[in-house]
Coordinates of C-alpha atoms in Angstrom, one line a residue:
M108 CA 19.5 -28.4 33.2
S109 CA 18.4 -28.6 29.6
T110 CA 20.8 -27.0 27.1
E111 CA 18.8 -27.4 23.9
K112 CA 17.8 -23.7 23.8
H113 CA 21.4 -22.6 24.2
R114 CA 23.9 -21.7 21.5
F115 CA 26.8 -23.9 20.4
A116 CA 29.6 -22.6 22.6
T117 CA 27.3 -22.8 25.7
Q118 CA 26.4 -26.4 24.8
A119 CA 30.0 -27.3 24.4
V120 CA 30.6 -26.3 28.0
H121 CA 27.3 -27.5 29.6
A122 CA 25.5 -30.1 27.5
G123 CA 25.2 -33.6 29.0
A124 CA 26.5 -32.8 32.5
S125 CA 25.4 -31.0 35.6
P126 CA 26.6 -30.6 39.2
D127 CA 26.8 -34.0 40.9
P128 CA 23.6 -34.5 43.0
A129 CA 25.5 -36.5 45.6
T130 CA 28.4 -34.2 46.3
G131 CA 27.8 -30.9 44.4
A132 CA 30.9 -31.4 42.3
R133 CA 30.7 -29.1 39.3
V134 CA 33.1 -31.1 37.2
Q135 CA 31.7 -34.4 35.8
P136 CA 32.8 -37.2 38.1
I137 CA 34.8 -40.1 36.7
Y138 CA 33.0 -43.3 37.7
F139 CA 35.8 -45.9 37.8
T140 CA 33.8 -49.0 38.4
N141 CA 33.0 -52.2 36.4
G142 CA 29.6 -52.8 38.0
F143 CA 26.8 -51.0 39.8
V144 CA 24.9 -52.2 42.9
F145 CA 21.2 -53.0 42.1
E146 CA 18.4 -52.1 44.5
S147 CA 16.7 -55.4 43.9
T148 CA 16.7 -58.5 41.7
E149 CA 13.6 -57.0 40.0
Q150 CA 15.6 -53.8 39.1
A151 CA 18.5 -55.9 37.8
A152 CA 16.3 -58.0 35.6
D153 CA 14.4 -54.9 34.2
I154 CA 17.7 -53.2 33.3
F155 CA 19.1 -56.2 31.5
A156 CA 15.8 -56.8 29.7
M157 CA 15.6 -53.1 28.6
R158 CA 12.4 -52.6 30.5
R159 CA 14.0 -49.6 32.4
T160 CA 17.1 -47.5 32.1
G161 CA 20.0 -47.8 34.5
F162 CA 23.6 -48.8 34.8
S163 CA 24.6 -52.5 35.2
Y164 CA 28.1 -53.0 33.8
S165 CA 30.5 -50.4 32.4
R166 CA 31.1 -52.2 29.1
G167 CA 27.5 -51.3 28.1
S168 CA 27.0 -48.0 30.0
N169 CA 28.7 -45.8 32.5
P170 CA 27.7 -42.4 34.0
T171 CA 30.8 -40.6 32.8
V172 CA 30.5 -42.2 29.3
A173 CA 26.8 -41.3 29.2
A174 CA 27.6 -37.7 29.9
L175 CA 29.9 -37.6 26.9
E176 CA 27.2 -39.3 24.8
R177 CA 24.7 -36.7 25.8
R178 CA 27.1 -33.8 25.0
V179 CA 28.1 -34.9 21.5
T180 CA 24.5 -35.8 20.7
G181 CA 23.5 -32.3 21.8
L182 CA 26.2 -30.7 19.7
E183 CA 25.3 -32.7 16.6
G184 CA 21.5 -32.1 17.1
G185 CA 20.7 -35.9 17.4
K186 CA 18.5 -38.0 19.6
A187 CA 20.9 -40.5 21.1
G188 CA 24.6 -41.3 21.2
V189 CA 26.8 -44.3 21.6
A190 CA 30.4 -43.9 22.8
V191 CA 32.9 -46.6 21.8
A192 CA 36.6 -47.3 22.2
S193 CA 37.8 -45.7 18.9
G194 CA 36.7 -44.1 15.7
Q195 CA 37.5 -47.4 13.9
S196 CA 35.1 -49.1 16.3
A197 CA 32.4 -46.6 15.5
V198 CA 32.7 -47.4 11.8
L199 CA 32.7 -51.1 12.4
M200 CA 29.7 -51.0 14.8
V201 CA 27.6 -49.0 12.3
M202 CA 28.4 -51.3 9.5
M203 CA 27.8 -54.5 11.5
T204 CA 24.5 -53.1 12.9
L205 CA 23.2 -52.1 9.5
M206 CA 24.3 -55.1 7.4
R207 CA 24.5 -58.8 7.1
S208 CA 26.8 -60.9 4.8
G209 CA 25.9 -60.3 1.2
D210 CA 24.7 -56.7 1.8
A211 CA 26.2 -53.7 0.1
Y212 CA 26.7 -50.0 0.7
V213 CA 27.7 -47.0 -1.4
S214 CA 30.8 -45.1 -0.3
S215 CA 33.3 -42.6 -1.7
K216 CA 36.6 -44.2 -2.5
R217 CA 38.4 -41.1 -1.0
L218 CA 38.3 -41.7 2.7
F219 CA 40.5 -42.1 5.7
G220 CA 42.9 -44.9 5.0
G221 CA 41.8 -46.9 8.1
S222 CA 38.2 -46.8 6.9
L223 CA 39.2 -48.1 3.5
G224 CA 41.3 -50.8 5.0
L225 CA 38.4 -51.9 7.2
M226 CA 36.0 -51.9 4.3
R227 CA 38.2 -54.1 2.2
R228 CA 38.8 -56.5 5.1
L229 CA 35.1 -56.8 5.8
E230 CA 34.4 -57.4 2.1
G231 CA 37.0 -60.2 2.0
R232 CA 36.0 -62.0 5.2
Y233 CA 32.3 -61.1 5.7
D234 CA 31.0 -60.2 2.3
L235 CA 30.0 -56.7 3.1
K236 CA 30.4 -55.1 -0.3
P237 CA 31.5 -51.5 -0.9
Q238 CA 30.2 -49.9 -4.0
F239 CA 32.7 -47.1 -4.5
T240 CA 31.8 -43.9 -6.3
E241 CA 33.9 -42.2 -9.0
D242 CA 33.6 -38.8 -7.3
F243 CA 31.8 -36.8 -4.6
T244 CA 28.8 -35.7 -6.6
P245 CA 25.3 -36.9 -5.6
E246 CA 24.9 -38.3 -9.1
A247 CA 28.0 -40.5 -8.5
F248 CA 26.5 -41.9 -5.3
E249 CA 23.1 -42.6 -6.9
A250 CA 24.7 -44.4 -9.8
Q251 CA 26.1 -47.1 -7.5
I252 CA 22.9 -47.9 -5.7
T253 CA 21.5 -51.5 -6.3
Q254 CA 18.9 -53.7 -4.7
E255 CA 21.6 -54.9 -2.3
T256 CA 22.5 -51.4 -1.0
K257 CA 21.7 -50.9 2.7
A258 CA 23.4 -47.5 3.4
I259 CA 25.4 -44.6 2.0
F260 CA 28.7 -43.6 3.7
C261 CA 30.7 -40.4 3.2
E262 CA 32.9 -38.0 5.1
S263 CA 31.8 -34.4 5.6
I264 CA 35.3 -33.1 5.0
V265 CA 37.5 -35.7 3.3
N266 CA 40.6 -37.0 5.0
P267 CA 43.2 -35.9 4.1
C268 CA 42.6 -33.7 1.0
A269 CA 40.1 -31.4 2.8
S270 CA 37.4 -31.6 0.0
V271 CA 34.0 -30.6 1.3
V272 CA 31.1 -33.0 0.3
D273 CA 27.7 -31.9 -0.8
L274 CA 25.8 -33.5 2.1
A275 CA 22.4 -32.0 1.3
G276 CA 22.6 -33.4 -2.3
I277 CA 23.7 -36.9 -1.1
A278 CA 21.0 -36.8 1.6
D279 CA 18.4 -36.2 -1.2
V280 CA 19.7 -39.3 -3.0
A281 CA 19.5 -41.4 0.2
R282 CA 15.9 -40.3 0.9
R283 CA 14.8 -41.1 -2.6
H284 CA 16.1 -44.6 -2.2
K285 CA 15.0 -45.0 1.5
L286 CA 18.6 -45.5 2.6
P287 CA 20.2 -44.2 5.8
L288 CA 23.0 -41.7 5.2
V289 CA 26.1 -42.2 7.5
V290 CA 28.5 -39.3 7.7
D291 CA 31.9 -39.4 9.3
N292 CA 32.2 -35.8 10.8
T293 CA 35.6 -36.2 12.3
L294 CA 37.5 -33.6 10.3
A295 CA 34.8 -31.0 10.6
S296 CA 33.5 -31.6 14.1
P297 CA 30.1 -30.1 14.9
A298 CA 31.7 -26.7 15.3
L299 CA 32.1 -26.5 11.5
I300 CA 29.4 -28.8 10.1
R301 CA 26.3 -30.5 11.7
P302 CA 25.5 -33.1 9.1
I303 CA 22.0 -33.9 10.6
E304 CA 20.9 -30.4 9.6
Y305 CA 21.7 -31.4 6.0
G306 CA 19.9 -34.8 6.1
A307 CA 22.3 -37.2 7.7
D308 CA 20.8 -40.1 9.7
I309 CA 23.9 -41.3 11.5
V310 CA 27.0 -39.3 12.4
I311 CA 30.2 -40.9 13.5
H312 CA 33.4 -39.4 15.0
S313 CA 36.9 -40.4 16.0
T314 CA 36.8 -38.4 19.3
S315 CA 40.6 -38.8 19.3
K316 CA 40.8 -35.9 16.9
F317 CA 39.2 -32.4 17.3
L318 CA 36.7 -33.3 20.0
G319 CA 39.4 -34.4 22.5
G320 CA 41.9 -32.0 21.0
S321 CA 45.0 -32.7 23.0
G322 CA 46.1 -36.1 21.6
L323 CA 45.5 -37.8 25.0
T324 CA 42.8 -40.3 24.3
I325 CA 41.4 -42.8 21.8
G326 CA 37.6 -42.9 21.4
G327 CA 34.7 -42.9 19.0
M328 CA 31.1 -41.8 18.9
I329 CA 27.9 -42.7 17.0
V330 CA 25.0 -40.2 16.9
D331 CA 21.5 -41.3 15.9
A332 CA 19.6 -38.5 14.3
G333 CA 16.3 -40.2 15.2
K334 CA 14.8 -39.3 11.8
F335 CA 15.1 -42.3 9.6
D336 CA 11.9 -44.4 9.3
W337 CA 13.4 -47.8 10.2
A338 CA 10.1 -49.4 10.9
A339 CA 8.9 -49.0 7.3
Q340 CA 11.9 -51.1 6.1
G341 CA 10.9 -54.3 7.9
S342 CA 13.4 -57.1 8.1
R343 CA 15.7 -55.3 5.7
Y344 CA 17.3 -54.0 9.0
N345 CA 16.7 -57.0 11.1
L346 CA 18.4 -55.9 14.3
I347 CA 16.1 -52.9 14.5
N348 CA 12.8 -54.4 13.3
D349 CA 12.9 -58.1 14.2
P350 CA 12.2 -59.4 17.7
W351 CA 15.2 -60.1 19.9
P352 CA 14.5 -63.6 21.4
D353 CA 17.0 -63.2 24.2
Y354 CA 15.3 -59.9 25.2
E355 CA 11.8 -61.3 25.5
G356 CA 11.0 -60.5 21.9
I357 CA 11.6 -56.8 22.1
V358 CA 11.4 -54.9 18.8
L359 CA 13.6 -51.9 19.0
S360 CA 11.8 -49.8 16.4
E361 CA 8.6 -50.2 18.5
K362 CA 10.1 -49.8 21.9
F363 CA 12.4 -46.9 21.0
P364 CA 11.1 -45.3 17.8
E365 CA 13.3 -42.3 17.8
T366 CA 16.5 -44.0 19.1
C367 CA 16.2 -47.5 17.8
F368 CA 19.5 -47.4 15.8
A369 CA 21.4 -46.3 18.9
S370 CA 19.7 -48.9 20.9
A371 CA 20.7 -51.6 18.5
C372 CA 24.3 -50.4 18.7
K373 CA 24.2 -50.6 22.4
L374 CA 22.6 -54.1 22.5
F375 CA 24.6 -55.7 19.7
G376 CA 27.6 -53.4 19.5
L377 CA 28.4 -52.8 23.2
R378 CA 26.9 -55.8 25.0
D379 CA 27.9 -58.4 22.3
L380 CA 30.9 -57.0 20.5
G381 CA 32.2 -55.1 23.5
P382 CA 34.2 -52.0 22.4
G383 CA 33.2 -49.9 25.4
L384 CA 34.9 -46.6 26.1
S385 CA 37.0 -46.1 29.3
P386 CA 35.4 -43.6 31.7
M387 CA 38.7 -41.8 32.0
N388 CA 38.8 -41.3 28.2
A389 CA 35.2 -40.1 28.3
F390 CA 36.1 -37.5 31.0
L391 CA 39.2 -36.2 29.1
T392 CA 37.1 -35.9 25.9
L393 CA 34.4 -34.0 27.8
T394 CA 37.0 -31.6 29.1
G395 CA 38.4 -31.2 25.6
I396 CA 35.0 -30.4 24.0
E397 CA 34.6 -27.4 26.3
T398 CA 37.1 -25.5 24.2
L399 CA 36.1 -26.9 20.8
P400 CA 34.6 -23.7 19.4
L401 CA 37.6 -21.6 20.3
R402 CA 40.1 -24.2 19.0
M403 CA 38.3 -24.7 15.7
E404 CA 38.3 -21.0 15.0
R405 CA 42.1 -20.9 15.5
H406 CA 42.7 -24.2 13.6
C407 CA 40.9 -22.8 10.5
S408 CA 42.6 -19.4 10.7
N409 CA 46.1 -20.9 11.0
A410 CA 45.4 -23.5 8.3
K411 CA 44.3 -21.0 5.7
I412 CA 47.4 -18.9 6.3
V413 CA 49.7 -21.9 6.1
A414 CA 48.0 -23.2 3.0
A415 CA 48.4 -19.9 1.3
F416 CA 52.1 -19.7 2.1
L417 CA 52.6 -23.3 0.8
K418 CA 50.7 -22.6 -2.4
D419 CA 53.1 -19.7 -3.3
H420 CA 56.3 -21.6 -2.4
P421 CA 58.5 -22.5 -5.4
A422 CA 59.2 -26.0 -4.0
V423 CA 55.4 -26.8 -3.8
A424 CA 53.5 -28.3 -6.7
W425 CA 50.0 -28.0 -5.3
V426 CA 48.0 -27.6 -2.1
S427 CA 44.6 -29.2 -1.5
Y428 CA 42.8 -26.6 0.6
P429 CA 39.5 -25.5 -0.9
A430 CA 39.3 -22.3 1.1
L431 CA 42.0 -20.7 -1.1
P432 CA 40.8 -18.6 -4.1
G433 CA 40.7 -20.6 -7.3
Q434 CA 41.0 -24.0 -5.7
E435 CA 38.8 -26.9 -6.8
G436 CA 35.8 -27.2 -4.4
E437 CA 36.0 -23.6 -3.3
A438 CA 32.2 -23.0 -3.9
M439 CA 31.3 -26.1 -1.9
A440 CA 33.6 -25.1 1.0
A441 CA 32.1 -21.6 1.0
R442 CA 28.6 -23.1 1.2
Y443 CA 29.1 -25.6 4.0
V444 CA 32.1 -24.2 6.0
P445 CA 32.3 -20.5 5.6
Q446 CA 34.7 -20.3 8.6
G447 CA 37.1 -22.7 6.8
P448 CA 37.3 -26.4 5.9
G449 CA 39.2 -27.5 9.0
S450 CA 42.9 -27.7 9.4
I451 CA 43.9 -31.0 7.7
F452 CA 45.2 -30.9 4.1
T453 CA 47.8 -32.2 1.8
F454 CA 50.5 -30.5 -0.3
A455 CA 52.8 -31.9 -2.9
L456 CA 56.5 -31.3 -3.5
K457 CA 57.9 -30.7 -6.9
G458 CA 60.9 -32.9 -6.0
G459 CA 58.7 -36.0 -5.5
E460 CA 58.8 -38.5 -2.8
A461 CA 62.4 -37.8 -1.8
A462 CA 61.6 -34.2 -1.3
A463 CA 58.5 -35.0 0.7
R464 CA 60.4 -37.2 3.1
T465 CA 63.2 -34.6 3.5
V466 CA 60.7 -31.9 4.4
I467 CA 59.0 -34.1 7.0
E468 CA 62.3 -35.2 8.5
S469 CA 63.5 -31.6 8.6
L470 CA 60.6 -30.1 10.5
E471 CA 61.5 -29.1 14.1
L472 CA 58.4 -27.5 15.6
I473 CA 55.8 -29.6 13.6
S474 CA 55.8 -33.2 14.9
H475 CA 56.1 -36.2 12.6
L476 CA 53.1 -38.1 14.0
T477 CA 50.1 -40.1 12.6
N478 CA 47.3 -38.4 14.5
I479 CA 45.3 -35.3 13.3
G480 CA 43.2 -32.6 15.0
E481 CA 45.5 -31.9 17.9
I482 CA 46.4 -28.6 19.4
K483 CA 50.0 -29.3 18.2
S484 CA 50.8 -29.2 14.5
L485 CA 51.6 -32.6 12.9
A486 CA 52.9 -33.9 9.6
I487 CA 53.1 -37.3 8.0
H488 CA 53.8 -39.1 4.7
P489 CA 50.4 -40.7 4.0
S490 CA 51.6 -42.7 1.0
S491 CA 53.9 -44.9 3.1
T492 CA 51.8 -44.9 6.3
T493 CA 48.1 -44.1 6.7
H494 CA 47.1 -44.8 3.1
R495 CA 49.9 -47.3 2.2
Q496 CA 47.3 -50.1 1.4
L497 CA 46.0 -48.1 -1.6
Q498 CA 47.1 -48.8 -5.2
S499 CA 49.1 -46.1 -6.9
H500 CA 46.2 -44.8 -9.0
E501 CA 44.0 -44.7 -5.8
K502 CA 46.6 -42.7 -4.0
A503 CA 46.8 -40.2 -6.9
A504 CA 43.0 -39.8 -6.9
A505 CA 43.0 -39.3 -3.1
M506 CA 45.8 -36.7 -3.4
V507 CA 48.1 -38.8 -1.2
G508 CA 50.7 -39.8 -3.8
P509 CA 54.4 -40.3 -2.8
E510 CA 55.1 -36.6 -3.4
A511 CA 52.4 -35.5 -0.8
V512 CA 52.7 -34.5 2.8
R513 CA 49.6 -34.3 5.1
L514 CA 49.5 -31.4 7.6
S515 CA 47.3 -31.1 10.6
V516 CA 47.7 -27.4 11.6
G517 CA 47.6 -26.7 15.3
L518 CA 47.2 -23.7 17.5
E519 CA 50.7 -22.4 17.6
N520 CA 51.5 -18.9 16.4
V521 CA 51.2 -19.1 12.7
E522 CA 54.4 -17.2 12.1
D523 CA 56.3 -19.9 13.9
L524 CA 54.7 -22.6 11.8
I525 CA 55.6 -20.9 8.6
A526 CA 59.1 -20.4 9.8
D527 CA 59.4 -24.1 10.5
L528 CA 58.0 -25.0 7.1
E529 CA 60.2 -22.4 5.4
Q530 CA 63.5 -23.9 6.8
A531 CA 62.3 -27.4 6.0
L532 CA 61.4 -26.5 2.4
A533 CA 64.7 -24.7 2.0
R534 CA 66.4 -28.1 2.1
V535 CA 64.6 -29.1 -1.2
S536 CA 64.4 -25.8 -3.0

């Protein structure tokens, strides 16, 4: 059953899966198998050579994983998806597919700490050069573009300060310079923002966060919008436009014009690099996505109330949640996420690092845990954990200085969350 004509909540439940034709099972089966029996040697050869579709080995493709790829692709409005073992794997695969040693890319310097760490490691070991912007404005991204630039990277909602990025403006810059725009949509999820609608060419996710929702699984996703004119760029993107000698000279942009980037990720990323997603993790993520629209509504509602409480608390110096009146970025948040900029944000204690650590260690209901986007509320001290590799001035710019606490607001009754924060803050007031 095609779900393209259906609205978002219906797609979250139905997209990518249908009753099992063999058994009638309504829930997507979990295909726990490494390999798949071929009908003939000809069929096996055709699948391996990309002459026909089919399943051969679960590292490259699996029916349960394929259902997840179809569902997330449908929710994001893309043409093809590639599921991988983690969000970090998704970032790595996109970068390695787009670039070779010596190439560069433009990125905001305010990103998830793991992404920044990966970027710096790839620069030092493989000469993939980040050209960091000074701020989130389209002009700042355009100012960093050079002849070496091969892509633009940003987050739709910035982890962890909750700033909302001007995706349409940055997409205009990318189009002018004939560069693909890669958007990490983890903190927004497609329930809040669909970056392809604003001009993104590639969307990535850590499915471990809001898509899965329950903190049960690790996974990542890449969605190919199918809109970038890769063929016009020639050997600038060699994995997409040059012949693959070990695949009988196939040129992906000719064979799969609307899904050639996703195809390159599968051939190079999954078959060669190998970060495939477990079918069990795919199944659990599919199940989590079914409630995504409901969860995001509650996440945003709770987060706005908690942020407002913290903003008015005498022990709190500032709160970085742009849905609050008078906050920096309020207009951008209203434009892109009228239902709220997610449920992850930072706040700072007037008592500095000691107060921040005391508050975290005093929380009883809210868990001290490094993940985000779960149904349970979570807190952590990013300066000494997720963003510890940043320099002091970089932490200050990212709003993760030693005085800051990152909150991921869950689905509990908001009155209970406020009561927990209140008793923890009382210890430093």
